Each structure stands twice: as C-alpha cells, then as structure tokens.
Amino acid sequence: MSPTSVAKMHAILSEASVRTEVGGPAVLREQLDHLVTLSRLPNVTIQVLRFEAGAHLADRSGFALLAFEPDDPPLGYIETLAGELFLESSRDMARLSAAYDNLRTLAMSPAESMKFIKELSEDAT
C-alpha cells in the first residue's frame, strides 16, 4: 500500500453478532457505540444482515476478502475450528466475491444499519 493510500474496510455483520452479549449489557452498549463511531470514518462501511434476510451464501462461516495494491492479487481468508485458510485461486475468489455481493445486497444499507445499531445500544440495559 502506498504511503498516501488509506486502508478501506467494509464489514457485513450478522444480526446475531450485534445482539450477542459478552461481558454484560454495558460492554455490549460500548461495543455498539464503537461501531457507530467507526462507521463515521470515511474509509469504513458497516452493514447489518438481519435475521429476516434468511439463508445466504455465507450462512455457515464468515470470511474476509483482502485487496492490496492494484497489481497484487486479492486473497480470501476463512477462519475455521481447524485453523485458518488462505484462498488465492481465481475459482475460490470468484465464489467469495459472489458471496460478498450477495451479502451486500441482502444486508441493510449502511444508514439503516447504523440506525439499527443505535437502537440496540439504547435498548441494552
């Protein structure tokens, strides 16, 4: 990444991940508020995939698509109970990209997602 480049992040979080309480309600509220703060950064996009979206192409595990310099090939990353998997083949990257596009379409918009997360934060007691 060149010195003038800014890393970008687009996270699609399941509704379960933003509702699951770990450490008590105060910790959950702090985590949700932190997501809202991060979403205000110009290089961060956060979407929430509601339960109502139903089954999707990534309903069995999460994954990450990593892109580097324009000339560098992208990399897929999946964490499993048995360890990490790094995917590089064009076939694997096409599958992950299709799943990512599917999730982006099914998830709430970034604005709707932040409204939802703020409401969850207010309800955390």
Short mmCIF file of C-alpha atoms in Angstrom, two decimals:
data_model
loop_
_atom_site.label_atom_id
_atom_site.label_comp_id
_atom_site.label_asym_id
_atom_site.label_seq_id
_atom_site.Cartn_x
_atom_site.Cartn_y
_atom_site.Cartn_z
CA MET A 1 0.00 0.00 0.00
CA SER A 2 1.47 3.35 -0.94
CA PRO A 3 2.05 5.92 1.83
CA THR A 4 -0.83 8.06 0.55
CA SER A 5 -3.28 5.14 0.38
CA VAL A 6 -5.86 4.70 3.10
CA ALA A 7 -6.99 1.23 4.06
CA LYS A 8 -10.69 0.67 3.46
CA MET A 9 -12.93 -1.69 5.33
CA HIS A 10 -16.44 -2.87 4.51
CA ALA A 11 -17.88 -5.13 7.20
CA ILE A 12 -21.14 -7.03 6.93
CA LEU A 13 -22.13 -8.16 10.41
CA SER A 14 -24.82 -10.68 11.20
CA GLU A 15 -27.63 -9.54 13.44
CA ALA A 16 -26.57 -12.27 15.87
CA SER A 17 -23.12 -10.70 16.19
CA VAL A 18 -24.52 -7.31 17.22
CA ARG A 19 -27.09 -8.80 19.60
CA THR A 20 -24.88 -11.33 21.39
CA GLU A 21 -23.96 -10.10 24.83
CA VAL A 22 -20.44 -10.91 26.02
CA GLY A 23 -19.36 -9.24 29.24
CA GLY A 24 -22.72 -7.77 30.18
CA PRO A 25 -25.04 -5.07 28.86
CA ALA A 26 -22.62 -2.21 29.48
CA VAL A 27 -19.95 -3.92 27.39
CA LEU A 28 -22.43 -4.59 24.60
CA ARG A 29 -23.53 -0.95 24.63
CA GLU A 30 -19.90 0.19 24.44
CA GLN A 31 -19.21 -2.18 21.54
CA LEU A 32 -22.28 -1.00 19.64
CA ASP A 33 -21.39 2.66 20.25
CA HIS A 34 -17.88 1.94 18.98
CA LEU A 35 -19.32 0.51 15.76
CA VAL A 36 -21.29 3.72 15.27
CA THR A 37 -18.13 5.78 15.85
CA LEU A 38 -16.16 3.66 13.37
CA SER A 39 -18.91 3.96 10.77
CA ARG A 40 -18.38 7.73 10.72
CA LEU A 41 -14.87 7.28 9.34
CA PRO A 42 -14.75 7.93 5.59
CA ASN A 43 -12.96 4.65 4.89
CA VAL A 44 -15.26 2.38 6.93
CA THR A 45 -18.61 0.95 5.84
CA ILE A 46 -20.70 -1.24 8.13
CA GLN A 47 -23.84 -3.12 7.20
CA VAL A 48 -26.00 -5.45 9.29
CA LEU A 49 -27.50 -8.60 7.86
CA ARG A 50 -30.87 -9.04 9.63
CA PHE A 51 -32.27 -12.44 10.56
CA GLU A 52 -35.12 -11.74 8.11
CA ALA A 53 -32.66 -11.95 5.21
CA GLY A 54 -32.83 -15.72 5.60
CA ALA A 55 -30.34 -18.20 4.21
CA HIS A 56 -27.46 -16.81 2.19
CA LEU A 57 -24.22 -17.93 0.55
CA ALA A 58 -22.16 -17.43 3.71
CA ASP A 59 -24.52 -18.77 6.35
CA ARG A 60 -22.03 -21.38 7.53
CA SER A 61 -18.97 -19.23 8.15
CA GLY A 62 -17.55 -15.76 7.91
CA PHE A 63 -14.80 -14.77 5.54
CA ALA A 64 -12.67 -11.84 4.51
CA LEU A 65 -11.68 -10.57 1.09
CA LEU A 66 -8.36 -8.77 1.19
CA ALA A 67 -7.27 -6.49 -1.62
CA PHE A 68 -3.84 -4.91 -1.78
CA GLU A 69 -2.06 -2.86 -4.44
CA PRO A 70 -3.74 -2.86 -7.87
CA ASP A 71 -1.11 -5.24 -9.29
CA ASP A 72 -1.32 -7.67 -6.35
CA PRO A 73 -3.85 -10.50 -6.49
CA PRO A 74 -6.66 -10.48 -3.89
CA LEU A 75 -6.66 -13.01 -1.08
CA GLY A 76 -9.50 -14.81 0.66
CA TYR A 77 -9.37 -15.65 4.35
CA ILE A 78 -11.58 -18.04 6.30
CA GLU A 79 -11.19 -18.94 9.96
CA THR A 80 -12.22 -22.46 10.92
CA LEU A 81 -12.06 -24.55 14.07
CA ALA A 82 -9.16 -26.41 12.45
CA GLY A 83 -7.20 -23.26 11.60
CA GLU A 84 -7.04 -20.54 9.00
CA LEU A 85 -7.48 -20.95 5.27
CA PHE A 86 -5.98 -18.57 2.74
CA LEU A 87 -7.56 -18.76 -0.70
CA GLU A 88 -5.90 -17.46 -3.84
CA SER A 89 -7.28 -19.32 -6.85
CA SER A 90 -9.48 -17.40 -9.24
CA ARG A 91 -12.22 -20.00 -8.70
CA ASP A 92 -12.17 -19.55 -4.91
CA MET A 93 -12.02 -15.77 -5.20
CA ALA A 94 -14.99 -15.79 -7.59
CA ARG A 95 -17.02 -17.78 -5.04
CA LEU A 96 -16.09 -15.44 -2.19
CA SER A 97 -16.80 -12.37 -4.32
CA ALA A 98 -20.22 -13.76 -5.26
CA ALA A 99 -21.00 -14.43 -1.60
CA TYR A 100 -19.85 -10.91 -0.66
CA ASP A 101 -22.02 -9.33 -3.36
CA ASN A 102 -24.97 -11.44 -2.20
CA LEU A 103 -24.47 -10.33 1.43
CA ARG A 104 -24.16 -6.65 0.46
CA THR A 105 -27.47 -6.90 -1.37
CA LEU A 106 -29.27 -8.72 1.46
CA ALA A 107 -27.94 -6.53 4.27
CA MET A 108 -29.47 -3.27 5.38
CA SER A 109 -27.93 -0.13 3.92
CA PRO A 110 -25.13 1.48 5.96
CA ALA A 111 -27.53 4.22 7.15
CA GLU A 112 -30.23 1.69 8.12
CA SER A 113 -27.58 -0.42 9.82
CA MET A 114 -26.38 2.46 11.97
CA LYS A 115 -29.94 3.32 12.94
CA PHE A 116 -30.49 -0.31 13.93
CA ILE A 117 -27.23 -0.46 15.94
CA LYS A 118 -28.06 2.81 17.73
CA GLU A 119 -31.49 1.39 18.68
CA LEU A 120 -29.86 -1.78 20.01
CA SER A 121 -27.42 0.32 22.02
CA GLU A 122 -30.25 2.33 23.56
CA ASP A 123 -32.09 -0.89 24.46
CA ALA A 124 -29.03 -2.53 26.04
CA THR A 125 -29.66 -2.44 29.78
#
